[in-house]
Amino acid sequence: MTVATPVEERKTGAEQIVWDLSVFYAGIDDPALEQDMKRVSQMAEAFAAEYKGKVDSLDAEGLMDAMTAMDAITDLGGRIGSFAGLLYSVDTVNPQYGALIQKVTEFGSQINQKLVFWELEWNALDEAKAAALLADPTITPFRHKLESDRRFKPFQLSEIEEQLLMEKSVTGRSAWTRLFTQLIAAIRVDWEGAHITLTQALTKLHDADADVRKRAGAAITTALKGKSMELSYIFNVLAADKASEDARRQYPSWISYRNLDNKAPDAVVEALIKAVTSNYDIVARHYALKRRMLGLDKLTENDRYAPLKIASADHFYSWEEARDVVLKAFQAFHPDFAAAAKRFFDENWIHAPVLPGKRGGAFCSYTVASAHPFVFLNYEGKARDVMTLAHELGHGIHAYLSGKAHGNVGMSTPLTTAEMASTFGERLVFRDLMANEPDPAARLAMLAQKIEDSFATVFRQVSMNRFEDGYHNARRTQGELPADKLSSIWLQTQRAMFGDSVELSDDYGAWWSYIPHFLNTPGYVYAYAFGELLVLALFKLYEARGAAFVPQFMGVLEAGDSDWPEAILAKVGVDLTDLTFWNQGLDAIRELVAEEEKLAKEVYGL
Ligand SMILES: [Zn+2]
Protein backbone atom coordinates (compact mmCIF):
# COMPACT_ATOMS: atom_id res chain seq x y z
CA MET A 1 0.00 0.00 0.00
CA THR A 2 1.30 3.47 -0.78
CA VAL A 3 0.46 6.44 1.34
CA ALA A 4 -0.18 9.62 -0.61
CA THR A 5 2.23 12.38 0.32
CA PRO A 6 1.51 16.04 -0.24
CA VAL A 7 2.77 17.35 -3.58
CA GLU A 8 5.27 19.70 -1.92
CA GLU A 9 7.09 16.82 -0.25
CA ARG A 10 7.15 14.50 -3.21
CA LYS A 11 10.24 14.09 -5.35
CA THR A 12 9.43 15.32 -8.84
CA GLY A 13 12.59 14.18 -10.56
CA ALA A 14 13.32 17.85 -11.32
CA GLU A 15 15.70 18.11 -8.35
CA GLN A 16 18.80 17.71 -10.54
CA ILE A 17 17.56 19.74 -13.51
CA VAL A 18 19.84 22.78 -13.35
CA TRP A 19 21.13 24.93 -16.18
CA ASP A 20 24.62 25.10 -17.58
CA LEU A 21 25.74 28.73 -17.92
CA SER A 22 29.14 27.90 -19.39
CA VAL A 23 28.00 29.32 -22.75
CA PHE A 24 28.73 32.64 -21.00
CA TYR A 25 31.43 32.06 -18.37
CA ALA A 26 32.95 29.18 -16.42
CA GLY A 27 31.85 30.75 -13.14
CA ILE A 28 31.75 33.93 -11.13
CA ASP A 29 35.57 33.88 -10.82
CA ASP A 30 36.18 33.39 -14.55
CA PRO A 31 38.72 36.13 -15.47
CA ALA A 32 37.00 36.47 -18.87
CA LEU A 33 34.09 38.20 -17.12
CA GLU A 34 36.24 41.13 -15.98
CA GLN A 35 38.06 41.23 -19.33
CA ASP A 36 34.76 41.36 -21.23
CA MET A 37 33.52 44.28 -19.12
CA LYS A 38 36.67 46.17 -20.06
CA ARG A 39 36.17 45.23 -23.68
CA VAL A 40 32.57 46.45 -23.75
CA SER A 41 33.70 49.77 -22.26
CA GLN A 42 36.37 50.13 -24.91
CA MET A 43 33.94 49.20 -27.68
CA ALA A 44 31.40 51.80 -26.44
CA GLU A 45 34.08 54.48 -26.24
CA ALA A 46 35.36 53.65 -29.72
CA PHE A 47 31.77 53.77 -31.00
CA ALA A 48 31.17 57.21 -29.52
CA ALA A 49 34.52 58.50 -30.82
CA GLU A 50 33.69 57.28 -34.31
CA TYR A 51 30.04 58.36 -34.59
CA LYS A 52 29.12 61.07 -32.08
CA GLY A 53 28.08 64.21 -33.96
CA LYS A 54 28.45 62.42 -37.28
CA VAL A 55 25.29 60.34 -37.66
CA ASP A 56 23.84 62.77 -40.25
CA SER A 57 26.86 62.31 -42.51
CA LEU A 58 26.65 58.51 -42.74
CA ASP A 59 25.83 56.77 -46.01
CA ALA A 60 24.13 53.34 -46.10
CA GLU A 61 27.44 51.45 -45.72
CA GLY A 62 28.48 53.68 -42.84
CA LEU A 63 25.11 53.17 -41.18
CA MET A 64 25.42 49.40 -41.61
CA ASP A 65 28.92 49.47 -40.04
CA ALA A 66 27.64 51.50 -37.11
CA MET A 67 24.66 49.21 -36.50
CA THR A 68 26.92 46.15 -36.69
CA ALA A 69 29.29 47.70 -34.15
CA MET A 70 26.36 48.60 -31.89
CA ASP A 71 25.04 45.05 -32.17
CA ALA A 72 28.40 43.65 -31.07
CA ILE A 73 28.27 45.88 -27.97
CA THR A 74 24.70 44.77 -27.25
CA ASP A 75 25.68 41.15 -27.61
CA LEU A 76 28.76 41.16 -25.41
CA GLY A 77 27.12 43.42 -22.84
CA GLY A 78 24.07 41.15 -22.93
CA ARG A 79 26.21 38.08 -22.20
CA ILE A 80 27.56 39.73 -19.06
CA GLY A 81 24.11 40.93 -17.95
CA SER A 82 22.45 37.57 -18.67
CA PHE A 83 25.09 35.64 -16.76
CA ALA A 84 24.80 37.88 -13.71
CA GLY A 85 20.99 37.88 -13.80
CA LEU A 86 20.64 34.10 -14.18
CA LEU A 87 23.18 33.34 -11.45
CA TYR A 88 21.35 35.67 -9.08
CA SER A 89 17.87 34.32 -9.86
CA VAL A 90 18.62 30.84 -8.51
CA ASP A 91 20.41 32.05 -5.35
CA THR A 92 19.26 35.54 -4.41
CA VAL A 93 20.75 35.32 -0.89
CA ASN A 94 24.30 34.68 -2.12
CA PRO A 95 26.11 37.98 -1.41
CA GLN A 96 28.65 37.38 -4.20
CA TYR A 97 25.84 37.10 -6.77
CA GLY A 98 24.09 40.13 -5.29
CA ALA A 99 27.28 42.18 -5.57
CA LEU A 100 27.84 41.03 -9.15
CA ILE A 101 24.36 42.00 -10.27
CA GLN A 102 24.69 45.43 -8.66
CA LYS A 103 28.06 45.96 -10.35
CA VAL A 104 26.71 44.87 -13.73
CA THR A 105 23.63 47.12 -13.41
CA GLU A 106 25.79 50.16 -12.73
CA PHE A 107 28.11 49.13 -15.54
CA GLY A 108 25.16 48.87 -17.94
CA SER A 109 23.97 52.34 -17.04
CA GLN A 110 27.45 53.79 -17.72
CA ILE A 111 27.55 52.11 -21.14
CA ASN A 112 24.06 53.38 -22.01
CA GLN A 113 25.03 56.94 -21.18
CA LYS A 114 27.91 56.68 -23.65
CA LEU A 115 25.60 55.44 -26.39
CA VAL A 116 22.47 57.53 -25.85
CA PHE A 117 23.55 60.07 -28.49
CA TRP A 118 22.96 57.53 -31.23
CA GLU A 119 19.17 57.39 -31.07
CA LEU A 120 18.85 61.15 -30.59
CA GLU A 121 21.01 61.86 -33.64
CA TRP A 122 19.31 59.19 -35.74
CA ASN A 123 15.89 60.63 -34.89
CA ALA A 124 17.12 64.13 -35.66
CA LEU A 125 17.73 63.21 -39.31
CA ASP A 126 15.16 64.75 -41.63
CA GLU A 127 12.48 62.53 -43.19
CA ALA A 128 13.80 62.53 -46.76
CA LYS A 129 17.32 61.61 -45.76
CA ALA A 130 16.17 58.87 -43.40
CA ALA A 131 13.76 57.49 -46.01
CA ALA A 132 16.55 57.24 -48.57
CA LEU A 133 18.80 55.38 -46.13
CA LEU A 134 15.97 53.06 -45.08
CA ALA A 135 15.25 52.22 -48.73
CA ASP A 136 18.85 51.08 -49.29
CA PRO A 137 19.13 47.27 -49.39
CA THR A 138 22.49 47.46 -47.57
CA ILE A 139 20.81 48.08 -44.22
CA THR A 140 18.16 45.34 -44.56
CA PRO A 141 19.06 43.45 -41.35
CA PHE A 142 18.56 46.60 -39.28
CA ARG A 143 15.79 48.29 -41.30
CA HIS A 144 12.88 47.65 -38.96
CA LYS A 145 14.90 48.61 -35.90
CA LEU A 146 15.97 51.90 -37.51
CA GLU A 147 12.52 52.59 -38.89
CA SER A 148 10.66 51.82 -35.68
CA ASP A 149 13.08 53.85 -33.55
CA ARG A 150 11.85 56.89 -35.47
CA ARG A 151 8.15 56.43 -34.65
CA PHE A 152 8.41 58.79 -31.67
CA LYS A 153 10.07 61.53 -33.72
CA PRO A 154 6.92 63.59 -34.40
CA PHE A 155 6.26 63.78 -30.66
CA GLN A 156 9.76 64.59 -29.51
CA LEU A 157 10.57 67.98 -28.05
CA SER A 158 13.81 69.92 -28.22
CA GLU A 159 16.84 68.46 -26.48
CA ILE A 160 16.66 70.94 -23.62
CA GLU A 161 12.93 70.30 -23.13
CA GLU A 162 13.52 66.55 -23.11
CA GLN A 163 16.28 66.94 -20.54
CA LEU A 164 14.10 69.14 -18.37
CA LEU A 165 11.19 66.69 -18.49
CA MET A 166 13.52 63.85 -17.60
CA GLU A 167 15.03 65.79 -14.73
CA LYS A 168 11.73 67.08 -13.35
CA SER A 169 10.06 63.66 -13.55
CA VAL A 170 12.27 62.51 -10.68
CA THR A 171 10.46 64.88 -8.33
CA GLY A 172 7.23 64.72 -10.36
CA ARG A 173 5.78 61.53 -11.82
CA SER A 174 8.32 59.17 -10.24
CA ALA A 175 7.95 60.76 -6.84
CA TRP A 176 4.15 60.44 -6.94
CA THR A 177 4.18 56.82 -8.09
CA ARG A 178 6.69 56.00 -5.36
CA LEU A 179 4.49 57.65 -2.76
CA PHE A 180 1.59 55.56 -4.07
CA THR A 181 3.65 52.34 -3.80
CA GLN A 182 4.65 53.19 -0.24
CA LEU A 183 1.11 54.15 0.78
CA ILE A 184 -0.33 50.90 -0.55
CA ALA A 185 2.42 48.86 1.08
CA ALA A 186 1.76 50.59 4.40
CA ILE A 187 -2.01 50.00 4.33
CA ARG A 188 -3.10 47.69 7.13
CA VAL A 189 -6.38 45.83 7.06
CA ASP A 190 -8.10 44.96 10.35
CA TRP A 191 -8.44 41.21 10.54
CA GLU A 192 -9.59 39.37 13.65
CA GLY A 193 -7.79 41.76 15.94
CA ALA A 194 -4.61 41.82 13.83
CA HIS A 195 -3.42 44.23 11.15
CA ILE A 196 -2.57 42.50 7.89
CA THR A 197 -1.30 43.82 4.56
CA LEU A 198 -3.56 44.45 1.60
CA THR A 199 -2.01 41.51 -0.28
CA GLN A 200 -2.74 39.19 2.65
CA ALA A 201 -6.30 40.46 2.84
CA LEU A 202 -6.89 40.05 -0.91
CA THR A 203 -5.79 36.39 -0.65
CA LYS A 204 -8.73 35.78 1.69
CA LEU A 205 -11.08 36.33 -1.24
CA HIS A 206 -9.94 32.86 -2.39
CA ASP A 207 -11.13 31.26 0.86
CA ALA A 208 -13.68 28.44 0.64
CA ASP A 209 -15.77 30.00 3.44
CA ALA A 210 -18.24 32.61 2.15
CA ASP A 211 -18.27 34.39 5.50
CA VAL A 212 -14.46 34.79 5.50
CA ARG A 213 -14.65 36.26 2.00
CA LYS A 214 -17.41 38.66 2.98
CA ARG A 215 -15.57 39.92 6.06
CA ALA A 216 -12.32 40.25 4.08
CA GLY A 217 -14.09 42.28 1.39
CA ALA A 218 -15.61 44.64 3.95
CA ALA A 219 -12.28 45.07 5.77
CA ILE A 220 -10.48 45.89 2.50
CA THR A 221 -13.13 48.47 1.59
CA THR A 222 -12.75 50.13 4.98
CA ALA A 223 -8.95 50.25 4.63
CA LEU A 224 -9.10 51.70 1.11
CA LYS A 225 -11.71 54.30 2.08
CA GLY A 226 -9.46 55.35 4.95
CA LYS A 227 -6.88 56.42 2.37
CA SER A 228 -9.26 57.72 -0.29
CA MET A 229 -8.22 61.36 0.11
CA GLU A 230 -4.53 60.60 -0.52
CA LEU A 231 -5.15 58.02 -3.24
CA SER A 232 -7.60 60.12 -5.26
CA TYR A 233 -5.24 63.08 -5.01
CA ILE A 234 -2.37 61.01 -6.44
CA PHE A 235 -4.60 59.72 -9.25
CA ASN A 236 -5.59 63.32 -10.07
CA VAL A 237 -2.04 64.67 -10.03
CA LEU A 238 -0.75 61.91 -12.29
CA ALA A 239 -3.62 62.24 -14.76
CA ALA A 240 -3.02 66.00 -14.96
CA ASP A 241 0.72 65.44 -15.34
CA LYS A 242 0.11 63.07 -18.22
CA ALA A 243 -2.42 65.42 -19.82
CA SER A 244 0.00 68.34 -19.86
CA GLU A 245 2.89 66.30 -21.24
CA ASP A 246 0.66 64.70 -23.89
CA ALA A 247 -0.49 68.18 -24.90
CA ARG A 248 3.11 69.48 -25.20
CA ARG A 249 4.00 66.50 -27.35
CA GLN A 250 0.72 66.78 -29.29
CA TYR A 251 -0.40 63.22 -28.77
CA PRO A 252 -4.00 63.01 -30.01
CA SER A 253 -5.28 61.00 -27.02
CA TRP A 254 -4.32 59.65 -23.60
CA ILE A 255 -3.60 56.21 -25.07
CA SER A 256 -1.60 57.34 -28.14
CA TYR A 257 1.83 57.03 -26.55
CA ARG A 258 1.12 53.51 -25.26
CA ASN A 259 -0.17 52.31 -28.64
CA LEU A 260 2.93 53.65 -30.34
CA ASP A 261 5.14 51.97 -27.76
CA ASN A 262 3.26 48.69 -28.30
CA LYS A 263 3.55 49.05 -32.10
CA ALA A 264 -0.26 48.73 -32.11
CA PRO A 265 -2.15 51.12 -34.43
CA ASP A 266 -5.11 52.95 -32.84
CA ALA A 267 -7.56 51.18 -35.16
CA VAL A 268 -6.32 47.78 -33.98
CA VAL A 269 -6.69 48.67 -30.31
CA GLU A 270 -10.16 50.07 -30.94
CA ALA A 271 -11.24 46.87 -32.71
CA LEU A 272 -9.94 44.79 -29.81
CA ILE A 273 -11.76 46.86 -27.16
CA LYS A 274 -14.97 46.84 -29.13
CA ALA A 275 -14.87 43.08 -29.63
CA VAL A 276 -14.26 42.38 -25.95
CA THR A 277 -16.87 44.79 -24.59
CA SER A 278 -19.48 43.37 -27.00
CA ASN A 279 -18.88 39.89 -25.56
CA TYR A 280 -19.28 40.64 -21.85
CA ASP A 281 -22.20 38.17 -21.79
CA ILE A 282 -19.56 35.37 -21.68
CA VAL A 283 -18.49 36.64 -18.25
CA ALA A 284 -22.07 36.69 -17.00
CA ARG A 285 -22.65 33.15 -18.28
CA HIS A 286 -19.65 31.74 -16.39
CA TYR A 287 -20.49 33.48 -13.12
CA ALA A 288 -24.14 32.47 -13.32
CA LEU A 289 -22.93 28.87 -13.55
CA LYS A 290 -20.37 29.39 -10.81
CA ARG A 291 -23.07 30.68 -8.48
CA ARG A 292 -25.04 27.46 -9.03
CA MET A 293 -21.94 25.29 -8.63
CA LEU A 294 -21.22 27.00 -5.31
CA GLY A 295 -24.85 26.60 -4.26
CA LEU A 296 -25.29 30.30 -3.48
CA ASP A 297 -28.40 32.45 -3.97
CA LYS A 298 -26.34 35.31 -5.27
CA LEU A 299 -22.69 36.11 -6.01
CA THR A 300 -21.18 39.32 -4.75
CA GLU A 301 -17.84 40.98 -5.52
CA ASN A 302 -16.35 38.94 -2.67
CA ASP A 303 -17.20 35.59 -4.30
CA ARG A 304 -15.49 36.13 -7.64
CA TYR A 305 -12.48 33.97 -6.73
CA ALA A 306 -14.28 31.43 -4.53
CA PRO A 307 -12.90 27.93 -5.12
CA LEU A 308 -15.20 25.22 -6.48
CA LYS A 309 -15.88 22.28 -4.18
CA ILE A 310 -14.56 19.46 -6.32
CA ALA A 311 -13.59 16.20 -4.65
CA SER A 312 -10.93 15.02 -7.06
CA ALA A 313 -7.24 14.61 -6.40
CA ASP A 314 -4.86 16.83 -8.32
CA HIS A 315 -3.00 14.64 -10.80
CA PHE A 316 0.74 14.49 -10.04
CA TYR A 317 3.23 14.79 -12.90
CA SER A 318 6.85 13.73 -12.45
CA TRP A 319 9.41 15.82 -14.35
CA GLU A 320 9.82 13.02 -16.86
CA GLU A 321 6.06 12.82 -17.45
CA ALA A 322 5.85 16.59 -17.85
CA ARG A 323 8.66 16.54 -20.37
CA ASP A 324 6.95 13.76 -22.35
CA VAL A 325 3.54 15.45 -22.28
CA VAL A 326 4.99 18.72 -23.55
CA LEU A 327 7.26 17.26 -26.21
CA LYS A 328 4.47 15.00 -27.48
CA ALA A 329 2.05 17.94 -27.83
CA PHE A 330 4.73 20.03 -29.55
CA GLN A 331 5.73 17.16 -31.85
CA ALA A 332 2.13 16.72 -32.98
CA PHE A 333 2.11 20.42 -33.89
CA HIS A 334 5.42 20.60 -35.81
CA PRO A 335 8.68 18.61 -35.55
CA ASP A 336 10.71 21.85 -35.48
CA PHE A 337 8.67 23.12 -32.54
CA ALA A 338 9.47 19.92 -30.61
CA ALA A 339 13.09 19.82 -31.81
CA ALA A 340 13.73 23.33 -30.49
CA ALA A 341 12.10 22.43 -27.15
CA LYS A 342 14.12 19.22 -26.94
CA ARG A 343 17.38 21.20 -26.97
CA PHE A 344 16.32 22.89 -23.72
CA PHE A 345 16.12 19.49 -22.01
CA ASP A 346 19.10 17.84 -23.70
CA GLU A 347 21.55 20.74 -23.38
CA ASN A 348 20.67 21.93 -19.87
CA TRP A 349 18.97 25.21 -20.73
CA ILE A 350 16.42 24.76 -17.90
CA HIS A 351 16.58 25.35 -14.14
CA ALA A 352 13.63 23.47 -12.64
CA PRO A 353 13.76 22.64 -8.90
CA VAL A 354 12.36 24.62 -5.99
CA LEU A 355 15.33 25.70 -3.88
CA PRO A 356 15.84 27.90 -0.82
CA GLY A 357 16.93 31.37 -1.90
CA LYS A 358 15.67 30.87 -5.44
CA ARG A 359 13.28 33.44 -6.92
CA GLY A 360 9.62 32.43 -7.18
CA GLY A 361 7.61 32.02 -10.37
CA ALA A 362 8.81 31.19 -13.85
CA PHE A 363 10.35 33.04 -16.78
CA CYS A 364 12.27 32.64 -19.99
CA SER A 365 15.40 34.72 -20.41
CA TYR A 366 16.09 35.41 -24.09
CA THR A 367 19.73 36.39 -23.39
CA VAL A 368 21.53 37.19 -26.67
CA ALA A 369 21.58 35.82 -30.18
CA SER A 370 25.15 34.50 -29.89
CA ALA A 371 24.08 32.27 -26.97
CA HIS A 372 20.57 30.79 -26.51
CA PRO A 373 17.53 31.29 -24.25
CA PHE A 374 17.17 29.79 -20.76
CA VAL A 375 14.03 28.66 -18.95
CA PHE A 376 13.54 29.20 -15.21
CA LEU A 377 10.91 27.24 -13.26
CA ASN A 378 9.85 26.21 -9.78
CA TYR A 379 8.53 22.78 -10.70
CA GLU A 380 6.24 21.04 -8.18
CA GLY A 381 4.43 18.48 -10.31
CA LYS A 382 0.97 20.06 -10.58
CA ALA A 383 -0.99 20.21 -13.85
CA ARG A 384 -0.42 23.94 -13.71
CA ASP A 385 3.35 23.42 -13.58
CA VAL A 386 3.18 21.31 -16.74
CA MET A 387 1.40 24.16 -18.51
CA THR A 388 3.94 26.64 -17.16
CA LEU A 389 6.72 24.47 -18.57
CA ALA A 390 4.96 24.54 -21.96
CA HIS A 391 4.47 28.31 -21.64
CA GLU A 392 8.09 29.15 -20.89
CA LEU A 393 9.37 26.70 -23.52
CA GLY A 394 7.09 28.47 -26.00
CA HIS A 395 8.87 31.75 -25.17
CA GLY A 396 12.17 29.90 -25.53
CA ILE A 397 11.28 28.53 -28.97
CA HIS A 398 10.12 31.98 -30.11
CA ALA A 399 13.41 33.57 -29.04
CA TYR A 400 15.46 30.69 -30.38
CA LEU A 401 13.85 30.83 -33.85
CA SER A 402 13.79 34.62 -34.19
CA GLY A 403 17.29 35.01 -32.77
CA LYS A 404 18.67 32.51 -35.28
CA ALA A 405 16.88 34.27 -38.14
CA HIS A 406 17.37 37.94 -37.22
CA GLY A 407 19.92 38.25 -34.44
CA ASN A 408 19.58 40.52 -31.44
CA VAL A 409 17.52 43.25 -33.16
CA GLY A 410 14.81 40.82 -34.22
CA MET A 411 14.57 38.80 -31.04
CA SER A 412 12.26 40.59 -28.60
CA THR A 413 8.80 41.45 -29.83
CA PRO A 414 6.57 44.18 -28.37
CA LEU A 415 4.42 43.21 -25.43
CA THR A 416 1.34 42.59 -27.57
CA THR A 417 2.90 39.71 -29.53
CA ALA A 418 5.42 38.54 -26.92
CA GLU A 419 3.05 35.83 -25.63
CA MET A 420 2.31 34.31 -29.02
CA ALA A 421 4.38 31.13 -28.82
CA SER A 422 4.10 30.75 -25.05
CA THR A 423 0.30 30.85 -24.86
CA PHE A 424 0.07 28.75 -28.01
CA GLY A 425 2.34 26.08 -26.55
CA GLU A 426 0.41 26.15 -23.30
CA ARG A 427 -2.82 25.64 -25.20
CA LEU A 428 -1.47 22.65 -27.12
CA VAL A 429 -0.65 21.02 -23.78
CA PHE A 430 -3.91 22.05 -22.11
CA ARG A 431 -5.84 20.39 -24.93
CA ASP A 432 -3.89 17.14 -24.46
CA LEU A 433 -4.21 17.16 -20.67
CA MET A 434 -7.96 17.64 -20.96
CA ALA A 435 -8.27 14.90 -23.57
CA ASN A 436 -6.29 12.44 -21.41
CA GLU A 437 -8.04 13.15 -18.09
CA PRO A 438 -10.75 10.53 -17.57
CA ASP A 439 -12.25 12.08 -14.41
CA PRO A 440 -14.91 14.68 -15.35
CA ALA A 441 -14.53 16.43 -11.98
CA ALA A 442 -10.79 16.91 -12.56
CA ARG A 443 -11.52 18.15 -16.07
CA LEU A 444 -14.08 20.62 -14.69
CA ALA A 445 -11.57 21.93 -12.12
CA MET A 446 -8.92 22.41 -14.81
CA LEU A 447 -11.38 24.07 -17.16
CA ALA A 448 -12.82 26.45 -14.55
CA GLN A 449 -9.27 27.50 -13.65
CA LYS A 450 -8.43 28.08 -17.31
CA ILE A 451 -11.60 30.13 -17.85
CA GLU A 452 -10.94 32.39 -14.87
CA ASP A 453 -7.31 32.84 -16.01
CA SER A 454 -8.59 33.88 -19.45
CA PHE A 455 -11.10 36.24 -17.86
CA ALA A 456 -8.35 37.82 -15.79
CA THR A 457 -6.27 38.52 -18.89
CA VAL A 458 -9.04 39.42 -21.32
CA PHE A 459 -12.21 40.80 -19.74
CA ARG A 460 -10.87 42.24 -16.50
CA GLN A 461 -8.03 44.02 -18.30
CA VAL A 462 -10.34 45.52 -20.91
CA SER A 463 -12.85 46.64 -18.26
CA MET A 464 -9.88 48.29 -16.52
CA ASN A 465 -8.94 49.94 -19.80
CA ARG A 466 -12.49 51.34 -19.90
CA PHE A 467 -11.95 52.73 -16.39
CA GLU A 468 -8.68 54.34 -17.48
CA ASP A 469 -10.37 55.82 -20.52
CA GLY A 470 -13.13 57.31 -18.36
CA TYR A 471 -10.68 58.54 -15.74
CA HIS A 472 -8.22 60.27 -18.10
CA ASN A 473 -10.90 61.82 -20.27
CA ALA A 474 -12.88 63.05 -17.26
CA ARG A 475 -9.75 64.63 -15.76
CA ARG A 476 -9.02 66.33 -19.08
CA THR A 477 -12.52 67.77 -19.51
CA GLN A 478 -13.79 68.25 -15.95
CA GLY A 479 -10.69 69.16 -13.94
CA GLU A 480 -9.94 67.63 -10.56
CA LEU A 481 -12.08 64.58 -9.84
CA PRO A 482 -13.42 63.78 -6.36
CA ALA A 483 -13.02 60.19 -5.11
CA ASP A 484 -16.75 59.65 -5.64
CA LYS A 485 -16.43 60.41 -9.31
CA LEU A 486 -13.59 57.91 -9.74
CA SER A 487 -15.65 55.35 -7.84
CA SER A 488 -18.65 55.86 -10.09
CA ILE A 489 -16.50 55.39 -13.22
CA TRP A 490 -15.08 52.21 -11.66
CA LEU A 491 -18.50 50.78 -10.73
CA GLN A 492 -19.97 51.62 -14.09
CA THR A 493 -17.17 49.90 -16.04
CA GLN A 494 -17.15 46.85 -13.74
CA ARG A 495 -20.96 46.46 -13.69
CA ALA A 496 -20.93 46.62 -17.49
CA MET A 497 -18.67 43.54 -17.49
CA PHE A 498 -20.47 41.39 -14.90
CA GLY A 499 -24.01 42.26 -15.95
CA ASP A 500 -26.37 40.86 -13.31
CA SER A 501 -24.26 37.72 -12.66
CA VAL A 502 -22.31 39.31 -9.81
CA GLU A 503 -23.85 41.90 -7.51
CA LEU A 504 -21.34 44.72 -7.04
CA SER A 505 -22.14 46.81 -3.97
CA ASP A 506 -21.50 50.54 -3.84
CA ASP A 507 -18.65 49.74 -1.43
CA TYR A 508 -16.82 48.05 -4.29
CA GLY A 509 -16.58 51.55 -5.79
CA ALA A 510 -13.40 52.13 -3.77
CA TRP A 511 -11.50 49.26 -5.37
CA TRP A 512 -9.94 51.19 -8.27
CA SER A 513 -7.59 52.84 -5.84
CA TYR A 514 -4.96 50.16 -5.20
CA ILE A 515 -4.20 49.00 -8.77
CA PRO A 516 -0.63 50.05 -9.56
CA HIS A 517 -0.72 49.61 -13.36
CA PHE A 518 -2.96 52.66 -13.77
CA LEU A 519 -0.22 54.89 -12.38
CA ASN A 520 3.02 53.06 -13.15
CA THR A 521 2.29 52.37 -16.81
CA PRO A 522 -0.83 54.19 -18.02
CA GLY A 523 -2.63 52.34 -20.79
CA TYR A 524 -0.72 49.12 -20.18
CA VAL A 525 -3.56 46.76 -19.28
CA TYR A 526 -5.11 46.11 -22.72
CA ALA A 527 -1.89 44.48 -23.94
CA TYR A 528 -2.69 41.39 -21.83
CA ALA A 529 -6.04 41.01 -23.57
CA PHE A 530 -4.41 41.63 -26.94
CA GLY A 531 -1.87 38.84 -26.42
CA GLU A 532 -4.34 36.27 -25.12
CA LEU A 533 -7.04 36.84 -27.75
CA LEU A 534 -4.50 36.92 -30.54
CA VAL A 535 -3.39 33.42 -29.60
CA LEU A 536 -6.91 32.10 -29.06
CA ALA A 537 -7.84 33.36 -32.52
CA LEU A 538 -4.67 31.92 -34.05
CA PHE A 539 -5.45 28.60 -32.39
CA LYS A 540 -8.87 28.67 -34.05
CA LEU A 541 -7.16 29.24 -37.39
CA TYR A 542 -4.95 26.25 -36.63
CA GLU A 543 -7.95 24.07 -35.86
CA ALA A 544 -9.68 25.23 -39.04
CA ARG A 545 -6.73 25.09 -41.43
CA GLY A 546 -4.81 22.22 -39.90
CA ALA A 547 -1.41 21.38 -41.38
CA ALA A 548 -1.46 24.36 -43.79
CA PHE A 549 -1.43 26.77 -40.85
CA VAL A 550 1.61 25.27 -39.15
CA PRO A 551 4.47 26.46 -41.42
CA GLN A 552 2.83 29.91 -41.62
CA PHE A 553 2.77 30.19 -37.86
CA MET A 554 6.37 28.99 -37.61
CA GLY A 555 7.21 31.78 -40.07
CA VAL A 556 5.47 34.31 -37.82
CA LEU A 557 7.51 33.14 -34.84
CA GLU A 558 10.74 33.22 -36.81
CA ALA A 559 9.97 36.79 -37.94
CA GLY A 560 10.22 37.91 -34.30
CA ASP A 561 10.52 41.69 -34.15
CA SER A 562 11.83 42.10 -37.70
CA ASP A 563 8.75 43.98 -38.94
CA TRP A 564 5.55 45.68 -37.68
CA PRO A 565 3.32 43.10 -35.93
CA GLU A 566 0.39 43.70 -38.29
CA ALA A 567 2.68 43.11 -41.29
CA ILE A 568 4.03 39.88 -39.82
CA LEU A 569 0.55 38.62 -38.94
CA ALA A 570 -0.77 39.53 -42.39
CA LYS A 571 1.40 36.63 -43.59
CA VAL A 572 -1.02 34.19 -41.90
CA GLY A 573 -3.90 36.11 -43.44
CA VAL A 574 -4.77 37.90 -40.20
CA ASP A 575 -6.14 41.45 -40.27
CA LEU A 576 -5.85 42.87 -36.76
CA THR A 577 -8.20 45.76 -37.55
CA ASP A 578 -10.94 43.25 -38.38
CA LEU A 579 -13.52 42.72 -35.62
CA THR A 580 -14.26 39.19 -36.81
CA PHE A 581 -10.67 38.18 -36.11
CA TRP A 582 -10.90 39.24 -32.47
CA ASN A 583 -14.35 37.65 -32.23
CA GLN A 584 -12.80 34.29 -33.11
CA GLY A 585 -10.62 34.52 -30.03
CA LEU A 586 -13.67 35.39 -27.96
CA ASP A 587 -15.59 32.48 -29.48
CA ALA A 588 -12.86 30.20 -28.17
CA ILE A 589 -13.55 31.42 -24.62
CA ARG A 590 -17.28 31.09 -25.22
CA GLU A 591 -16.74 27.46 -26.21
CA LEU A 592 -14.78 26.81 -23.01
CA VAL A 593 -17.72 28.14 -20.98
CA ALA A 594 -20.14 25.94 -22.96
CA GLU A 595 -17.95 22.93 -22.18
CA GLU A 596 -17.87 23.98 -18.54
CA GLU A 597 -21.68 24.00 -18.50
CA LYS A 598 -21.74 20.49 -19.93
CA LEU A 599 -19.26 19.17 -17.37
CA ALA A 600 -21.10 20.89 -14.51
CA LYS A 601 -24.21 18.99 -15.54
CA GLU A 602 -22.24 15.75 -15.34
CA VAL A 603 -20.47 16.49 -12.05
CA TYR A 604 -23.09 18.48 -10.12
CA GLY A 605 -26.20 17.42 -11.96
CA LEU A 606 -26.93 21.08 -12.72
ZN1 LIG B 1 4.73 34.59 -20.83
PDB file of C-alpha atoms in Angstrom, residues 36 77 83 137 216 300 309 358 467 557:
ATOM      1  CA  ASP A  36      34.762  41.362 -21.230  1.00  0.00           C
ATOM      2  CA  GLY A  77      27.117  43.425 -22.842  1.00  0.00           C
ATOM      3  CA  PHE A  83      25.094  35.639 -16.764  1.00  0.00           C
ATOM      4  CA  PRO A 137      19.133  47.271 -49.387  1.00  0.00           C
ATOM      5  CA  ALA A 216     -12.318  40.253   4.081  1.00  0.00           C
ATOM      6  CA  THR A 300     -21.183  39.323  -4.750  1.00  0.00           C
ATOM      7  CA  LYS A 309     -15.882  22.280  -4.184  1.00  0.00           C
ATOM      8  CA  LYS A 358      15.668  30.870  -5.441  1.00  0.00           C
ATOM      9  CA  PHE A 467     -11.946  52.734 -16.392  1.00  0.00           C
ATOM     10  CA  LEU A 557       7.512  33.141 -34.841  1.00  0.00           C
TER      11      LEU A 557
END
